[in-house]
Each structure stands twice: as C-alpha cells, then as structure tokens.
mmCIF file of C-alpha atoms in Angstrom:
data_model
loop_
_atom_site.group_PDB
_atom_site.id
_atom_site.type_symbol
_atom_site.label_atom_id
_atom_site.label_comp_id
_atom_site.label_asym_id
_atom_site.label_seq_id
_atom_site.Cartn_x
_atom_site.Cartn_y
_atom_site.Cartn_z
ATOM 1 C CA UNK A 152 -15.265 -6.516 19.118
ATOM 2 C CA UNK A 153 -13.869 -2.941 18.594
ATOM 3 C CA UNK A 154 -15.266 -0.492 15.962
ATOM 4 C CA UNK A 155 -13.559 2.474 14.212
ATOM 5 C CA UNK A 156 -15.475 5.155 12.326
ATOM 6 C CA UNK A 157 -16.598 8.769 11.876
ATOM 7 C CA UNK A 158 -19.202 10.743 10.342
ATOM 8 C CA UNK A 159 -17.974 10.307 6.862
ATOM 9 C CA UNK A 160 -16.785 7.289 4.628
ATOM 10 C CA UNK A 161 -14.165 4.983 6.372
ATOM 11 C CA UNK A 162 -13.283 1.616 4.859
ATOM 12 C CA UNK A 163 -10.853 -1.326 5.739
ATOM 13 C CA UNK A 164 -9.309 -3.279 2.946
ATOM 14 C CA UNK A 165 -7.315 -5.953 4.499
ATOM 15 C CA UNK A 166 -6.702 -7.510 7.965
ATOM 16 C CA UNK A 167 -3.715 -9.738 8.829
ATOM 17 C CA UNK A 168 -2.905 -11.708 12.021
ATOM 18 C CA UNK A 169 0.569 -12.290 13.407
ATOM 19 C CA UNK A 170 1.969 -15.433 15.131
ATOM 20 C CA UNK A 171 1.130 -13.952 18.632
ATOM 21 C CA UNK A 172 -2.580 -13.103 17.526
ATOM 22 C CA UNK A 173 -2.291 -9.506 16.997
ATOM 23 C CA UNK A 174 -4.513 -7.946 14.352
ATOM 24 C CA UNK A 175 -3.409 -5.584 11.687
ATOM 25 C CA UNK A 176 -5.660 -3.653 9.437
ATOM 26 C CA UNK A 177 -5.306 -1.060 6.728
ATOM 27 C CA UNK A 178 -7.638 1.121 4.560
ATOM 28 C CA UNK A 179 -8.783 4.855 4.654
ATOM 29 C CA UNK A 180 -10.470 7.223 6.986
ATOM 30 C CA UNK A 181 -11.900 10.741 6.231
ATOM 31 C CA UNK A 182 -11.903 13.629 8.595
ATOM 32 C CA UNK A 183 -11.921 12.656 12.153
ATOM 33 C CA UNK A 184 -12.254 8.812 13.108
ATOM 34 C CA UNK A 185 -12.737 7.260 16.479
ATOM 35 C CA UNK A 186 -11.044 3.738 16.876
ATOM 36 C CA UNK A 187 -12.212 1.741 19.888
ATOM 37 C CA UNK A 188 -13.519 3.922 22.949
ATOM 38 C CA UNK A 189 -11.170 7.032 22.874
ATOM 39 C CA UNK A 190 -8.448 6.707 20.297
ATOM 40 C CA UNK A 191 -9.044 9.549 17.900
ATOM 41 C CA UNK A 192 -7.147 10.158 14.536
ATOM 42 C CA UNK A 193 -7.591 13.244 12.062
ATOM 43 C CA UNK A 194 -6.827 13.395 8.481
ATOM 44 C CA UNK A 195 -4.553 15.762 6.551
ATOM 45 C CA UNK A 196 -7.247 16.105 3.598
ATOM 46 C CA UNK A 197 -10.043 14.180 1.825
ATOM 47 C CA UNK A 198 -8.985 10.865 2.900
ATOM 48 C CA UNK A 199 -5.912 9.284 4.517
ATOM 49 C CA UNK A 200 -4.289 5.914 4.764
ATOM 50 C CA UNK A 201 -4.950 4.289 8.232
ATOM 51 C CA UNK A 202 -2.781 1.438 9.766
ATOM 52 C CA UNK A 203 -4.047 -0.179 12.848
ATOM 53 C CA UNK A 204 -2.806 -2.876 15.313
ATOM 54 C CA UNK A 205 -5.040 -4.688 17.858
ATOM 55 C CA UNK A 206 -4.081 -7.112 20.627
ATOM 56 C CA UNK A 207 -5.523 -10.483 20.619
ATOM 57 C CA UNK A 208 -8.424 -9.315 22.948
ATOM 58 C CA UNK A 209 -9.515 -6.631 20.488
ATOM 59 C CA UNK A 210 -8.080 -3.456 22.172
ATOM 60 C CA UNK A 211 -6.337 -1.191 19.799
ATOM 61 C CA UNK A 212 -2.697 -0.843 20.515
ATOM 62 C CA UNK A 213 -1.930 1.787 17.952
ATOM 63 C CA UNK A 214 -3.479 3.403 14.962
ATOM 64 C CA UNK A 215 -1.452 5.467 12.586
ATOM 65 C CA UNK A 216 -2.655 7.784 9.521
ATOM 66 C CA UNK A 217 -0.608 8.797 6.521
ATOM 67 C CA UNK A 218 -1.316 11.087 3.555
ATOM 68 C CA UNK A 219 -1.957 14.646 1.993
ATOM 69 C CA UNK A 220 -4.509 16.739 0.981
ATOM 70 C CA UNK A 221 -6.196 14.433 -1.560
ATOM 71 C CA UNK A 222 -7.510 10.796 -1.604
ATOM 72 C CA UNK A 223 -5.073 8.306 -0.301
ATOM 73 C CA UNK A 224 -5.660 4.685 0.549
ATOM 74 C CA UNK A 225 -4.121 1.660 1.974
ATOM 75 C CA UNK A 226 -5.312 -1.628 0.034
ATOM 76 C CA UNK A 227 -3.088 -4.418 1.484
ATOM 77 C CA UNK A 228 -0.961 -5.146 4.381
ATOM 78 C CA UNK A 229 1.478 -7.842 5.445
ATOM 79 C CA UNK A 230 3.448 -8.831 8.614
ATOM 80 C CA UNK A 231 6.729 -10.178 8.854
ATOM 81 C CA UNK A 232 8.038 -12.496 11.768
ATOM 82 C CA UNK A 233 9.326 -9.480 13.981
ATOM 83 C CA UNK A 234 5.860 -7.784 13.879
ATOM 84 C CA UNK A 235 6.879 -5.285 11.255
ATOM 85 C CA UNK A 236 3.804 -4.378 8.864
ATOM 86 C CA UNK A 237 4.095 -3.407 5.082
ATOM 87 C CA UNK A 238 1.426 -1.575 3.365
ATOM 88 C CA UNK A 239 0.660 -0.622 -0.080
ATOM 89 C CA UNK A 240 -1.880 1.327 -1.883
ATOM 90 C CA UNK A 241 -1.951 4.807 -3.689
ATOM 91 C CA UNK A 242 -1.862 8.292 -3.040
ATOM 92 C CA UNK A 243 -2.194 11.786 -4.807
ATOM 93 C CA UNK A 244 0.099 14.695 -4.907
ATOM 94 C CA UNK A 245 2.061 15.120 -1.801
ATOM 95 C CA UNK A 246 1.779 12.562 1.174
ATOM 96 C CA UNK A 247 3.391 12.435 4.510
ATOM 97 C CA UNK A 248 4.393 8.881 5.788
ATOM 98 C CA UNK A 249 6.064 9.827 9.224
ATOM 99 C CA UNK A 250 8.955 11.684 8.499
ATOM 100 C CA UNK A 251 9.084 10.698 4.840
ATOM 101 C CA UNK A 252 7.314 12.856 2.369
ATOM 102 C CA UNK A 253 6.354 11.312 -1.141
ATOM 103 C CA UNK A 254 5.394 13.316 -4.085
ATOM 104 C CA UNK A 255 3.623 11.870 -7.128
ATOM 105 C CA UNK A 256 4.549 12.388 -10.599
ATOM 106 C CA UNK A 257 2.654 15.283 -11.957
ATOM 107 C CA UNK A 258 0.356 15.371 -9.031
ATOM 108 C CA UNK A 259 -1.299 12.051 -10.218
ATOM 109 C CA UNK A 260 -2.065 8.883 -8.515
ATOM 110 C CA UNK A 261 0.969 6.895 -7.584
ATOM 111 C CA UNK A 262 1.887 3.779 -5.861
ATOM 112 C CA UNK A 263 3.247 3.839 -2.177
ATOM 113 C CA UNK A 264 5.034 1.069 -0.275
ATOM 114 C CA UNK A 265 5.603 1.814 3.572
ATOM 115 C CA UNK A 266 7.151 -0.379 6.232
ATOM 116 C CA UNK A 267 6.404 0.291 9.985
ATOM 117 C CA UNK A 268 7.960 -1.304 13.081
ATOM 118 C CA UNK A 269 5.969 -3.091 15.847
ATOM 119 C CA UNK A 270 5.069 0.043 17.463
ATOM 120 C CA UNK A 271 3.709 1.769 14.414
ATOM 121 C CA UNK A 272 6.746 3.904 13.606
ATOM 122 C CA UNK A 273 7.712 4.459 9.760
ATOM 123 C CA UNK A 274 10.898 2.837 8.828
ATOM 124 C CA UNK A 275 10.808 3.614 5.231
ATOM 125 C CA UNK A 276 8.352 4.755 2.473
ATOM 126 C CA UNK A 277 8.779 4.749 -1.236
ATOM 127 C CA UNK A 278 6.625 5.733 -4.213
ATOM 128 C CA UNK A 279 6.519 4.191 -7.934
ATOM 129 C CA UNK A 280 4.490 5.344 -10.889
ATOM 130 C CA UNK A 281 4.230 7.787 -13.431
ATOM 131 C CA UNK A 282 1.816 10.762 -14.592
ATOM 132 C CA UNK A 283 -1.313 8.846 -14.806
ATOM 133 C CA UNK A 284 -3.252 6.177 -12.662
ATOM 134 C CA UNK A 285 -0.893 3.645 -10.683
ATOM 135 C CA UNK A 286 -2.128 1.571 -7.826
ATOM 136 C CA UNK A 287 -0.434 -1.034 -5.437
ATOM 137 C CA UNK A 288 -2.796 -3.822 -4.827
ATOM 138 C CA UNK A 289 -1.089 -6.389 -3.005
ATOM 139 C CA UNK A 290 2.075 -6.663 -0.832
ATOM 140 C CA UNK A 291 3.729 -9.890 0.741
ATOM 141 C CA UNK A 292 7.086 -10.343 2.709
ATOM 142 C CA UNK A 293 8.979 -13.606 2.156
ATOM 143 C CA UNK A 294 11.018 -15.710 4.686
ATOM 144 C CA UNK A 295 13.995 -13.401 4.010
ATOM 145 C CA UNK A 296 12.403 -10.066 4.688
ATOM 146 C CA UNK A 297 12.035 -9.316 1.017
ATOM 147 C CA UNK A 298 8.947 -7.404 0.168
ATOM 148 C CA UNK A 299 7.015 -8.056 -3.009
ATOM 149 C CA UNK A 300 4.396 -5.693 -4.545
ATOM 150 C CA UNK A 301 1.899 -6.153 -7.422
ATOM 151 C CA UNK A 302 -0.525 -3.848 -8.956
ATOM 152 C CA UNK A 303 -1.120 -1.724 -12.089
ATOM 153 C CA UNK A 304 0.074 1.120 -14.057
ATOM 154 C CA UNK A 305 -0.987 3.280 -16.922
ATOM 155 C CA UNK A 306 0.846 4.872 -19.626
ATOM 156 C CA UNK A 307 4.895 5.270 -18.799
ATOM 157 C CA UNK A 308 5.943 4.755 -15.303
ATOM 158 C CA UNK A 309 9.193 4.202 -13.203
ATOM 159 C CA UNK A 310 8.707 1.079 -11.273
ATOM 160 C CA UNK A 311 12.072 0.356 -9.136
ATOM 161 C CA UNK A 312 14.911 0.673 -11.688
ATOM 162 C CA UNK A 313 12.950 0.242 -14.759
ATOM 163 C CA UNK A 314 10.826 2.600 -17.051
ATOM 164 C CA UNK A 315 7.718 0.702 -18.256
ATOM 165 C CA UNK A 316 5.256 1.583 -21.023
ATOM 166 C CA UNK A 317 1.876 0.059 -20.892
ATOM 167 C CA UNK A 318 0.143 -1.606 -24.283
ATOM 168 C CA UNK A 319 -2.128 0.360 -26.230
ATOM 169 C CA UNK A 320 -5.572 -0.813 -26.476
ATOM 170 C CA UNK A 321 -6.399 -1.355 -30.050
ATOM 171 C CA UNK A 322 -10.085 -0.277 -29.698
ATOM 172 C CA UNK A 323 -9.256 2.866 -28.146
ATOM 173 C CA UNK A 324 -5.643 3.490 -29.389
ATOM 174 C CA UNK A 325 -5.221 4.854 -25.752
ATOM 175 C CA UNK A 326 -2.867 3.204 -23.267
ATOM 176 C CA UNK A 327 -4.279 0.210 -21.299
ATOM 177 C CA UNK A 328 -3.555 -0.616 -17.853
ATOM 178 C CA UNK A 329 -0.570 -3.338 -17.237
ATOM 179 C CA UNK A 330 0.340 -5.123 -14.481
ATOM 180 C CA UNK A 331 3.755 -5.081 -12.554
ATOM 181 C CA UNK A 332 5.538 -7.041 -9.935
ATOM 182 C CA UNK A 333 8.406 -5.561 -7.912
ATOM 183 C CA UNK A 334 10.769 -7.046 -5.045
ATOM 184 C CA UNK A 335 12.606 -4.883 -2.703
ATOM 185 C CA UNK A 336 14.953 -5.873 0.226
ATOM 186 C CA UNK A 337 14.242 -5.164 3.783
ATOM 187 C CA UNK A 338 15.554 -1.662 3.459
ATOM 188 C CA UNK A 339 13.197 -0.902 0.721
ATOM 189 C CA UNK A 340 15.979 -1.108 -2.078
ATOM 190 C CA UNK A 341 14.485 -2.333 -5.546
ATOM 191 C CA UNK A 342 15.965 -5.832 -6.395
ATOM 192 C CA UNK A 343 13.897 -6.309 -9.588
ATOM 193 C CA UNK A 344 10.742 -5.268 -11.471
ATOM 194 C CA UNK A 345 8.844 -6.762 -14.050
ATOM 195 C CA UNK A 346 6.003 -5.926 -16.416
ATOM 196 C CA UNK A 347 3.023 -7.841 -17.331
ATOM 197 C CA UNK A 348 1.731 -6.911 -20.778
ATOM 198 C CA UNK A 349 -1.506 -8.100 -22.466
ATOM 199 C CA UNK A 350 -3.738 -6.586 -25.494
ATOM 200 C CA UNK A 351 -6.223 -5.087 -23.051
ATOM 201 C CA UNK A 352 -6.153 -4.187 -19.396
ATOM 202 C CA UNK A 353 -4.372 -6.295 -17.017
ATOM 203 C CA UNK A 354 -3.756 -5.959 -13.226
ATOM 204 C CA UNK A 355 -1.933 -7.566 -10.434
ATOM 205 C CA UNK A 356 -4.478 -7.949 -7.703
ATOM 206 C CA UNK A 357 -3.070 -10.595 -5.283
ATOM 207 C CA UNK A 358 0.147 -12.564 -4.653
ATOM 208 C CA UNK A 359 1.404 -15.140 -2.265
ATOM 209 C CA UNK A 360 4.968 -16.303 -1.435
ATOM 210 C CA UNK A 361 5.605 -19.979 -0.444
ATOM 211 C CA UNK A 362 8.154 -21.597 2.008
ATOM 212 C CA UNK A 363 10.892 -21.378 -0.743
ATOM 213 C CA UNK A 364 10.228 -17.834 -1.345
ATOM 214 C CA UNK A 365 8.501 -18.388 -4.757
ATOM 215 C CA UNK A 366 6.191 -15.820 -5.905
ATOM 216 C CA UNK A 367 2.457 -16.427 -7.193
ATOM 217 C CA UNK A 368 0.610 -13.582 -8.644
#
C-alpha cells in the first residue's frame, strides 16, 4: 500500500484501473504533498488538481499537478485502451495544464477536461462554462476514443458550440443549476452538447458508456 498527503487537506475523488492493472487517481492537493516515499509535488496556489499513476504493485509511476492560485479540483478520471487518462473537474481564474493555460469566464469557477498520455504528459486541455459556478462531475471514454463529460452549470454558459441558459427557480427567481452532457473526439473537438433542464436544480453526477457506445447518465 502507498500513501499520499501533506500537512493540509488532500483528497482523492476517483480511482480507475487499466487492463494491465495500473491504478490511476485524481483529486486535489494543498501545498507540498508527498506521494509514496519520496515523490514530492507542490501546488501553485490554494489547492491544485492531481493525477497519479501507480503500477500494479502499488509503486507510483508518476504524479502530476495542475492549477493556478485558487481552488482547483479533479473529480473524475477515465482511462482508454492505450493508457491515456482523461480528467474533469473545476478550476478558478487561470490554471495551467502542462503547456496549456485555461482562463475561466469572469474569474469564476469553470469546467475543465484534460487528456494525458500514459507517461502523464498533457495532450490537450479545454475549458467550458460561464460567469457563475460550473463543474464537470464525470468523464468516460467510449470504444472509439470519444470523450463524454457531464456536470452542472449555473446561469448562462458556453458548453462546446452551444450557449445554454439554466432555468429560473420559481421559489427564488434566481438561476437554478442545470445539467449538461458534452461529447468530444479524441483530439478534444466538441461533437455535440446537450442541456438537461428542470424546474429546480439538476446535475449530471455520473455516466457510463456501453459496448455499443451508448451513453447512460
């Protein structure tokens, strides 16, 4: 068994295992964190997204951190047949994912999706959202290498090629949370996005794809 942590709050939100038995995890770390015996990582700000890969015997192969000066968190991870990993969650303000810099709308909380190769190098990273609270809760990759993400947005948000506006809560007369589903190709290009709308708050918290590439949310 291996551990990871530091002097402040560190959390893991999702773990996946590939066909070879390698273990992948994502969450967030705060300040300086030690993974295993001597693998140290440091954050750029308050908390950063982390993504880790461990070999089948539990030793860490690599750990990567991404983010900016605010609170950034990885909430879900998916692995394809080539060992590429896909992570979604949220970031605030400006955040660095490898050589890619993402900037949220109006310094708000926005969705990110990032693809890493099997060595932990960033292949691409994209952001989605608007000027309020937007979160990517779940990500999956289908048999064709397409990436599907679901989560929530509040108010008006740009999701893929669509501009969505969430419903107004009849009790508060303020925007409610609405769910979204978005599909991207293997290069991170948006193929389509859908909005789920209800009278009150609704969120996409989990999803699965089947062998025919159908999507269940």
